[in-house]
Amino acid sequence: MSCAHAVCPSAALSCPQDLAGTSVVVKALPCLMPVVHHPAAHQVEREAEEWARHSLRSVFDGDLEAALMRRSPSWLGPCYPTASSEQLLQLWKLDQMYFLFDDACMTGTTQARTTAQYCRSLADQLYGRAEPATATDRILIGLARDLTGGMSPGLRQRTLDGMATMLNGFADQVAHTHSHTEAAADWDTALEIRLRAVGTTCYLPWTEYIAGVDMTLPLARHPLLRKAAHLAGLQTLYVNELCSFRAEHFAEDHGNLICTMLSTGATLQDAFDLVAGHAAQAERDFVTLRTAVLAGPCGSDPDVHTYLGALGHLISGATHWQYNTIRYHGPGFYCSPATGSTWTMHADRTELAGAGPGTREPCHYC
């Protein structure tokens, strides 16, 4: 799916600043796969928080307790419900480090050029081309090495490649959204950058690790299987753009695909409609393609069945989390993605009105 919405160089990914109190109708999503929550997610979160307080307080330049209250890594519970507690804790620690860095960038405590350089230096450190320069770097690289140490060579390399791609994508996004840049970005360019920057290349290999499979050879041999994985990444990205837009906009972080459309003169409602339509179609296409893969040459491989099931958990879990997380909406926002609803955006929260039938009760996981 592609939309060529050209952006003028003078307005590179800029975004109107008068959206406070603006309401937008968010279309219902298909939600074709059930959400499964990890049974030990709460316990793992408590352990990860204690680790963060012990290991990060002296190196984190900010309000660590406020950051922990956002519960950003809680997406891991519904996305990886079959992980062992040890695996989930590994991912939780590593993901908490990423979110702390992402928060620092969103709140303007780092400069764009410095941020881009730092991201690229971290990628070099992952590959061992450079030594960790700071205490924070040593923690992050140590966690990454712990995570990949027990993986097969192929999965380990693809996991490191995915993490490095995410870091370099984040650097590219900073370059495209910096207020002084002259770079223009059309929809396809912005989409490619966002697919890397938000971590799709990173958490897809994590899915294999959690599922206990190595898809290195099957993915290389079977185009439909590669396309299924790509669709899973696309779907989670599109939902991310809907749900993260408010928080990013008011933090003056304008890399979101919705901002790409607003830069062309599209209305906020048009932008939300387009992105929600892409999210819905990507999920439908994934389910259709999953059936085709299982009926094809690699369908008899039990690891393929396991992997496709894990991708389904990733899609349903990420959708649920993104619709309900305090990180994107503030406290007290509970919304079913399977129902259409109206969101009103404020600097500190999203308000829900006009929701269709569906639960309004807290999920207690996000």
Tab-separated table of C-alpha atoms in Angstrom:
chain	number	residue	atom	x	y	z
A	1	MET	CA	0.000	0.000	0.000
A	2	SER	CA	1.387	3.365	-0.945
A	3	CYS	CA	0.291	6.974	-0.906
A	4	ALA	CA	2.479	9.556	-2.612
A	5	HIS	CA	1.772	12.652	-0.537
A	6	ALA	CA	4.687	14.937	-1.427
A	7	VAL	CA	5.955	17.267	1.265
A	8	CYS	CA	7.442	20.646	0.383
A	9	PRO	CA	11.054	21.118	1.552
A	10	SER	CA	10.088	24.268	3.432
A	11	ALA	CA	7.556	22.316	5.461
A	12	ALA	CA	9.473	19.109	6.031
A	13	LEU	CA	7.335	17.083	8.414
A	14	SER	CA	6.111	20.158	10.216
A	15	CYS	CA	2.799	20.012	12.011
A	16	PRO	CA	0.145	22.602	12.902
A	17	GLN	CA	0.378	23.633	16.544
A	18	ASP	CA	-3.260	24.463	17.306
A	19	LEU	CA	-4.687	20.987	17.929
A	20	ALA	CA	-5.477	21.344	21.654
A	21	GLY	CA	-9.105	20.390	22.187
A	22	THR	CA	-9.435	18.993	18.659
A	23	SER	CA	-11.574	15.883	18.245
A	24	VAL	CA	-11.148	13.136	15.691
A	25	VAL	CA	-13.237	10.065	14.905
A	26	VAL	CA	-11.155	6.886	15.027
A	27	LYS	CA	-12.529	4.077	12.905
A	28	ALA	CA	-12.981	0.585	14.330
A	29	LEU	CA	-10.268	-1.978	13.581
A	30	PRO	CA	-10.985	-5.618	12.631
A	31	CYS	CA	-9.318	-7.205	15.711
A	32	LEU	CA	-9.389	-10.624	14.046
A	33	MET	CA	-7.089	-12.291	16.585
A	34	PRO	CA	-7.628	-12.580	20.349
A	35	VAL	CA	-5.468	-10.770	22.882
A	36	VAL	CA	-3.580	-13.064	25.275
A	37	HIS	CA	-1.867	-11.558	28.321
A	38	HIS	CA	1.295	-12.989	29.784
A	39	PRO	CA	0.364	-14.551	33.155
A	40	ALA	CA	3.505	-13.265	34.906
A	41	ALA	CA	3.595	-9.784	33.345
A	42	HIS	CA	2.857	-7.920	36.580
A	43	GLN	CA	5.533	-9.778	38.511
A	44	VAL	CA	8.083	-9.223	35.741
A	45	GLU	CA	7.208	-5.526	35.677
A	46	ARG	CA	7.829	-5.239	39.424
A	47	GLU	CA	11.193	-6.984	39.060
A	48	ALA	CA	12.144	-4.745	36.124
A	49	GLU	CA	11.214	-1.616	38.068
A	50	GLU	CA	13.367	-2.655	41.007
A	51	TRP	CA	16.227	-3.339	38.612
A	52	ALA	CA	15.739	0.109	37.052
A	53	ARG	CA	15.781	1.863	40.424
A	54	HIS	CA	18.938	0.015	41.437
A	55	SER	CA	20.829	0.182	38.135
A	56	LEU	CA	19.660	3.334	36.391
A	57	ARG	CA	19.027	5.990	39.020
A	58	SER	CA	22.660	7.109	39.048
A	59	VAL	CA	22.936	7.287	35.244
A	60	PHE	CA	19.476	8.581	34.254
A	61	ASP	CA	19.286	12.339	33.844
A	62	GLY	CA	15.610	12.838	34.616
A	63	ASP	CA	12.705	11.797	36.801
A	64	LEU	CA	13.065	8.024	36.818
A	65	GLU	CA	9.909	7.421	38.866
A	66	ALA	CA	7.825	9.486	36.441
A	67	ALA	CA	9.283	7.489	33.554
A	68	LEU	CA	8.490	4.187	35.248
A	69	MET	CA	4.916	5.320	35.910
A	70	ARG	CA	4.364	5.480	32.150
A	71	ARG	CA	4.842	1.695	32.091
A	72	SER	CA	6.100	1.889	28.523
A	73	PRO	CA	7.472	-1.682	28.237
A	74	SER	CA	4.111	-3.168	29.283
A	75	TRP	CA	3.412	-3.854	25.583
A	76	LEU	CA	5.654	-6.889	25.969
A	77	GLY	CA	3.061	-8.743	28.075
A	78	PRO	CA	0.269	-8.986	25.483
A	79	CYS	CA	2.686	-9.201	22.542
A	80	TYR	CA	4.794	-12.069	23.907
A	81	PRO	CA	2.386	-14.064	26.112
A	82	THR	CA	4.299	-17.353	25.662
A	83	ALA	CA	7.673	-15.987	26.842
A	84	SER	CA	9.302	-17.427	29.893
A	85	SER	CA	9.508	-15.016	32.801
A	86	GLU	CA	13.279	-14.850	32.279
A	87	GLN	CA	12.888	-13.962	28.604
A	88	LEU	CA	10.268	-11.342	29.351
A	89	LEU	CA	12.475	-9.758	32.002
A	90	GLN	CA	15.386	-9.615	29.552
A	91	LEU	CA	13.263	-7.775	26.997
A	92	TRP	CA	11.677	-5.548	29.634
A	93	LYS	CA	15.036	-4.236	30.851
A	94	LEU	CA	16.326	-3.608	27.334
A	95	ASP	CA	13.096	-1.966	26.204
A	96	GLN	CA	13.004	0.264	29.287
A	97	MET	CA	16.413	1.616	28.288
A	98	TYR	CA	15.143	2.447	24.814
A	99	PHE	CA	12.040	4.214	26.101
A	100	LEU	CA	14.060	6.305	28.547
A	101	PHE	CA	16.206	7.469	25.658
A	102	ASP	CA	13.158	8.074	23.467
A	103	ASP	CA	11.552	10.151	26.212
A	104	ALA	CA	14.683	12.276	26.535
A	105	CYS	CA	14.544	13.011	22.817
A	106	MET	CA	10.828	13.831	22.865
A	107	THR	CA	11.211	16.258	25.736
A	108	GLY	CA	13.974	18.146	23.987
A	109	THR	CA	16.841	17.371	26.358
A	110	THR	CA	19.035	16.307	23.438
A	111	GLN	CA	19.872	18.178	20.252
A	112	ALA	CA	18.912	16.666	16.917
A	113	ARG	CA	22.415	16.344	15.496
A	114	THR	CA	23.816	15.000	18.753
A	115	THR	CA	20.944	12.527	18.994
A	116	ALA	CA	21.536	11.220	15.480
A	117	GLN	CA	25.252	10.808	16.108
A	118	TYR	CA	24.602	9.026	19.379
A	119	CYS	CA	22.169	6.577	17.769
A	120	ARG	CA	24.687	5.692	15.093
A	121	SER	CA	27.432	5.263	17.689
A	122	LEU	CA	25.218	2.834	19.627
A	123	ALA	CA	24.749	0.786	16.454
A	124	ASP	CA	28.524	0.560	16.105
A	125	GLN	CA	28.765	-0.532	19.731
A	126	LEU	CA	26.231	-3.309	19.153
A	127	TYR	CA	28.481	-4.769	16.463
A	128	GLY	CA	31.605	-4.363	18.566
A	129	ARG	CA	33.071	-1.759	16.235
A	130	ALA	CA	33.289	0.686	19.135
A	131	GLU	CA	33.506	0.339	22.897
A	132	PRO	CA	30.686	1.682	25.103
A	133	ALA	CA	31.599	5.250	25.998
A	134	THR	CA	29.364	5.874	29.017
A	135	ALA	CA	27.818	3.961	31.903
A	136	THR	CA	24.465	4.075	30.126
A	137	ASP	CA	26.022	2.645	26.979
A	138	ARG	CA	27.607	-0.169	28.955
A	139	ILE	CA	24.263	-1.111	30.488
A	140	LEU	CA	22.450	-1.025	27.148
A	141	ILE	CA	25.082	-2.975	25.234
A	142	GLY	CA	25.379	-5.458	28.097
A	143	LEU	CA	21.630	-6.113	28.010
A	144	ALA	CA	21.716	-6.591	24.246
A	145	ARG	CA	24.577	-9.064	24.526
A	146	ASP	CA	22.807	-10.966	27.295
A	147	LEU	CA	19.692	-11.206	25.114
A	148	THR	CA	21.498	-12.446	22.013
A	149	GLY	CA	24.104	-14.616	23.723
A	150	GLY	CA	22.016	-17.790	23.653
A	151	MET	CA	20.594	-17.341	20.163
A	152	SER	CA	21.579	-19.311	17.076
A	153	PRO	CA	24.113	-17.456	14.891
A	154	GLY	CA	21.541	-16.541	12.246
A	155	LEU	CA	18.943	-15.231	14.691
A	156	ARG	CA	21.606	-13.445	16.721
A	157	GLN	CA	22.876	-11.605	13.658
A	158	ARG	CA	19.377	-10.665	12.517
A	159	THR	CA	18.493	-9.473	16.024
A	160	LEU	CA	21.567	-7.247	16.176
A	161	ASP	CA	20.858	-6.043	12.633
A	162	GLY	CA	17.292	-5.229	13.626
A	163	MET	CA	18.362	-3.264	16.692
A	164	ALA	CA	21.006	-1.366	14.704
A	165	THR	CA	18.460	-0.644	11.981
A	166	MET	CA	16.107	0.790	14.584
A	167	LEU	CA	18.819	3.067	15.966
A	168	ASN	CA	19.830	4.272	12.513
A	169	GLY	CA	16.173	4.753	11.622
A	170	PHE	CA	15.732	6.895	14.702
A	171	ALA	CA	18.736	8.963	13.613
A	172	ASP	CA	17.220	9.394	10.141
A	173	GLN	CA	13.887	10.421	11.650
A	174	VAL	CA	15.584	13.064	13.770
A	175	ALA	CA	17.268	14.407	10.645
A	176	HIS	CA	13.960	14.589	8.768
A	177	THR	CA	12.074	16.253	11.599
A	178	HIS	CA	14.729	18.722	12.699
A	179	SER	CA	13.337	22.231	12.329
A	180	HIS	CA	16.322	23.387	10.236
A	181	THR	CA	16.400	20.494	7.796
A	182	GLU	CA	15.894	21.036	4.105
A	183	ALA	CA	15.019	17.402	3.483
A	184	ALA	CA	11.667	16.721	1.897
A	185	ALA	CA	9.845	13.500	2.672
A	186	ASP	CA	6.996	11.929	0.767
A	187	TRP	CA	4.726	9.285	2.281
A	188	ASP	CA	6.861	6.349	1.160
A	189	THR	CA	10.057	7.890	2.539
A	190	ALA	CA	8.385	8.715	5.858
A	191	LEU	CA	6.894	5.208	6.045
A	192	GLU	CA	10.257	3.561	5.440
A	193	ILE	CA	11.902	5.678	8.136
A	194	ARG	CA	9.116	5.056	10.640
A	195	LEU	CA	9.181	1.285	10.060
A	196	ARG	CA	12.787	1.385	11.221
A	197	ALA	CA	12.557	4.085	13.869
A	198	VAL	CA	9.670	2.631	15.863
A	199	GLY	CA	11.391	-0.749	16.040
A	200	THR	CA	9.601	-3.115	13.649
A	201	THR	CA	12.955	-4.515	12.492
A	202	CYS	CA	13.830	-5.001	16.142
A	203	TYR	CA	10.799	-6.718	17.642
A	204	LEU	CA	10.156	-9.115	14.744
A	205	PRO	CA	13.336	-11.124	15.528
A	206	TRP	CA	12.379	-10.907	19.207
A	207	THR	CA	9.192	-12.726	18.222
A	208	GLU	CA	11.227	-15.683	17.002
A	209	TYR	CA	13.333	-15.706	20.149
A	210	ILE	CA	10.251	-15.804	22.364
A	211	ALA	CA	8.590	-18.477	20.206
A	212	GLY	CA	11.703	-20.676	20.306
A	213	VAL	CA	12.143	-20.790	16.539
A	214	ASP	CA	14.758	-19.568	14.075
A	215	MET	CA	13.168	-18.390	10.850
A	216	THR	CA	16.427	-17.336	9.179
A	217	LEU	CA	16.294	-19.975	6.453
A	218	PRO	CA	12.482	-20.164	5.998
A	219	LEU	CA	12.279	-16.371	5.648
A	220	ALA	CA	15.097	-16.430	3.081
A	221	ARG	CA	13.419	-19.189	1.072
A	222	HIS	CA	9.730	-18.239	1.159
A	223	PRO	CA	8.593	-14.797	-0.079
A	224	LEU	CA	5.076	-15.196	1.316
A	225	LEU	CA	6.471	-15.809	4.789
A	226	ARG	CA	8.583	-12.664	4.501
A	227	LYS	CA	5.515	-10.744	3.389
A	228	ALA	CA	3.520	-12.033	6.378
A	229	ALA	CA	6.218	-10.752	8.744
A	230	HIS	CA	6.293	-7.422	6.917
A	231	LEU	CA	2.512	-7.083	7.227
A	232	ALA	CA	2.736	-7.723	10.963
A	233	GLY	CA	5.244	-4.891	11.234
A	234	LEU	CA	3.129	-2.605	9.055
A	235	GLN	CA	-0.014	-3.203	11.076
A	236	THR	CA	1.665	-2.447	14.385
A	237	LEU	CA	3.236	0.681	12.909
A	238	TYR	CA	-0.042	2.057	11.562
A	239	VAL	CA	-1.764	1.551	14.909
A	240	ASN	CA	1.201	3.218	16.586
A	241	GLU	CA	0.752	6.282	14.382
A	242	LEU	CA	-2.883	6.629	15.406
A	243	CYS	CA	-2.251	6.183	19.099
A	244	SER	CA	1.085	7.942	19.576
A	245	PHE	CA	0.232	11.021	17.505
A	246	ARG	CA	-1.195	13.112	20.344
A	247	ALA	CA	1.704	12.540	22.739
A	248	GLU	CA	4.298	13.094	20.030
A	249	HIS	CA	2.593	16.171	18.615
A	250	PHE	CA	2.428	17.998	21.936
A	251	ALA	CA	6.059	17.006	22.601
A	252	GLU	CA	6.916	18.651	19.248
A	253	ASP	CA	8.068	15.319	17.839
A	254	HIS	CA	6.685	15.358	14.294
A	255	GLY	CA	7.964	12.176	12.694
A	256	ASN	CA	4.521	10.536	12.795
A	257	LEU	CA	2.892	9.591	9.468
A	258	ILE	CA	-0.116	11.706	10.447
A	259	CYS	CA	2.239	14.694	10.478
A	260	THR	CA	3.388	13.782	6.988
A	261	MET	CA	-0.183	14.158	5.777
A	262	LEU	CA	-0.854	17.323	7.769
A	263	SER	CA	2.212	18.848	6.147
A	264	THR	CA	0.512	18.447	2.763
A	265	GLY	CA	-2.621	20.296	3.900
A	266	ALA	CA	-4.718	17.214	4.696
A	267	THR	CA	-7.161	17.510	7.570
A	268	LEU	CA	-6.559	15.631	10.796
A	269	GLN	CA	-9.655	13.541	10.136
A	270	ASP	CA	-8.474	12.622	6.636
A	271	ALA	CA	-5.099	11.613	8.046
A	272	PHE	CA	-6.622	9.439	10.764
A	273	ASP	CA	-9.010	7.837	8.285
A	274	LEU	CA	-6.190	6.942	5.907
A	275	VAL	CA	-3.905	5.484	8.572
A	276	ALA	CA	-6.738	3.565	10.259
A	277	GLY	CA	-7.705	2.170	6.861
A	278	HIS	CA	-4.135	0.993	6.306
A	279	ALA	CA	-4.045	-0.620	9.758
A	280	ALA	CA	-7.283	-2.492	9.116
A	281	GLN	CA	-6.188	-3.655	5.672
A	282	ALA	CA	-2.787	-4.814	6.900
A	283	GLU	CA	-4.425	-7.036	9.514
A	284	ARG	CA	-6.881	-8.506	7.006
A	285	ASP	CA	-4.054	-9.105	4.547
A	286	PHE	CA	-1.995	-10.813	7.243
A	287	VAL	CA	-4.804	-13.233	8.104
A	288	THR	CA	-5.364	-14.030	4.413
A	289	LEU	CA	-1.666	-14.493	3.784
A	290	ARG	CA	-1.262	-16.657	6.885
A	291	THR	CA	-3.751	-19.101	5.378
A	292	ALA	CA	-1.869	-19.066	2.087
A	293	VAL	CA	1.468	-19.704	3.779
A	294	LEU	CA	0.111	-22.663	5.718
A	295	ALA	CA	-1.281	-24.114	2.491
A	296	GLY	CA	2.020	-23.611	0.674
A	297	PRO	CA	5.444	-25.297	0.548
A	298	CYS	CA	6.479	-24.365	4.103
A	299	GLY	CA	3.082	-25.008	5.663
A	300	SER	CA	4.094	-28.451	6.953
A	301	ASP	CA	6.922	-27.002	9.049
A	302	PRO	CA	5.762	-26.842	12.698
A	303	ASP	CA	8.096	-23.909	13.322
A	304	VAL	CA	6.227	-21.925	10.672
A	305	HIS	CA	2.945	-22.593	12.468
A	306	THR	CA	4.513	-21.449	15.735
A	307	TYR	CA	5.970	-18.335	14.131
A	308	LEU	CA	2.728	-17.277	12.461
A	309	GLY	CA	0.902	-17.753	15.750
A	310	ALA	CA	3.492	-15.564	17.459
A	311	LEU	CA	3.064	-12.863	14.811
A	312	GLY	CA	-0.668	-12.969	15.499
A	313	HIS	CA	0.002	-12.356	19.195
A	314	LEU	CA	2.241	-9.451	18.227
A	315	ILE	CA	-0.494	-7.816	16.142
A	316	SER	CA	-3.328	-8.276	18.637
A	317	GLY	CA	-1.171	-7.436	21.651
A	318	ALA	CA	0.361	-4.294	20.175
A	319	THR	CA	-3.046	-3.047	19.044
A	320	HIS	CA	-4.549	-3.555	22.502
A	321	TRP	CA	-1.612	-1.945	24.288
A	322	GLN	CA	-1.387	1.060	22.018
A	323	TYR	CA	-5.079	1.815	22.432
A	324	ASN	CA	-4.843	1.719	26.211
A	325	THR	CA	-1.372	2.696	27.306
A	326	ILE	CA	-0.841	5.618	29.647
A	327	ARG	CA	2.218	6.466	27.548
A	328	TYR	CA	0.080	7.630	24.630
A	329	HIS	CA	-3.211	8.643	26.232
A	330	GLY	CA	-2.568	9.578	29.839
A	331	PRO	CA	-4.191	7.823	32.808
A	332	GLY	CA	-7.774	6.647	32.806
A	333	PHE	CA	-8.166	6.112	29.042
A	334	TYR	CA	-9.646	2.727	28.147
A	335	CYS	CA	-10.777	2.079	24.605
A	336	SER	CA	-11.610	-0.987	22.550
A	337	PRO	CA	-9.961	-0.865	19.109
A	338	ALA	CA	-12.814	-3.008	17.795
A	339	THR	CA	-15.255	-0.103	18.207
A	340	GLY	CA	-15.291	3.293	16.613
A	341	SER	CA	-14.793	6.198	18.973
A	342	THR	CA	-14.091	9.914	19.177
A	343	TRP	CA	-10.837	11.114	20.697
A	344	THR	CA	-10.317	14.653	21.950
A	345	MET	CA	-6.671	15.653	22.216
A	346	HIS	CA	-5.153	17.690	25.010
A	347	ALA	CA	-1.523	18.304	25.902
A	348	ASP	CA	-1.624	15.858	28.810
A	349	ARG	CA	-4.296	13.339	27.843
A	350	THR	CA	-6.730	11.915	25.337
A	351	GLU	CA	-10.413	12.076	26.212
A	352	LEU	CA	-12.784	9.412	24.941
A	353	ALA	CA	-16.316	10.236	23.823
A	354	GLY	CA	-18.880	8.612	21.607
A	355	ALA	CA	-17.487	5.107	22.011
A	356	GLY	CA	-19.532	2.297	20.563
A	357	PRO	CA	-20.400	-0.919	22.413
A	358	GLY	CA	-17.440	-2.445	24.175
A	359	THR	CA	-15.594	-2.481	27.433
A	360	ARG	CA	-14.743	0.766	29.159
A	361	GLU	CA	-13.147	-1.051	32.047
A	362	PRO	CA	-9.413	-0.797	32.710
A	363	CYS	CA	-7.405	-3.684	31.264
A	364	HIS	CA	-4.899	-3.472	34.171
A	365	TYR	CA	-2.088	-4.500	31.811
A	366	CYS	CA	-1.317	-1.243	29.998
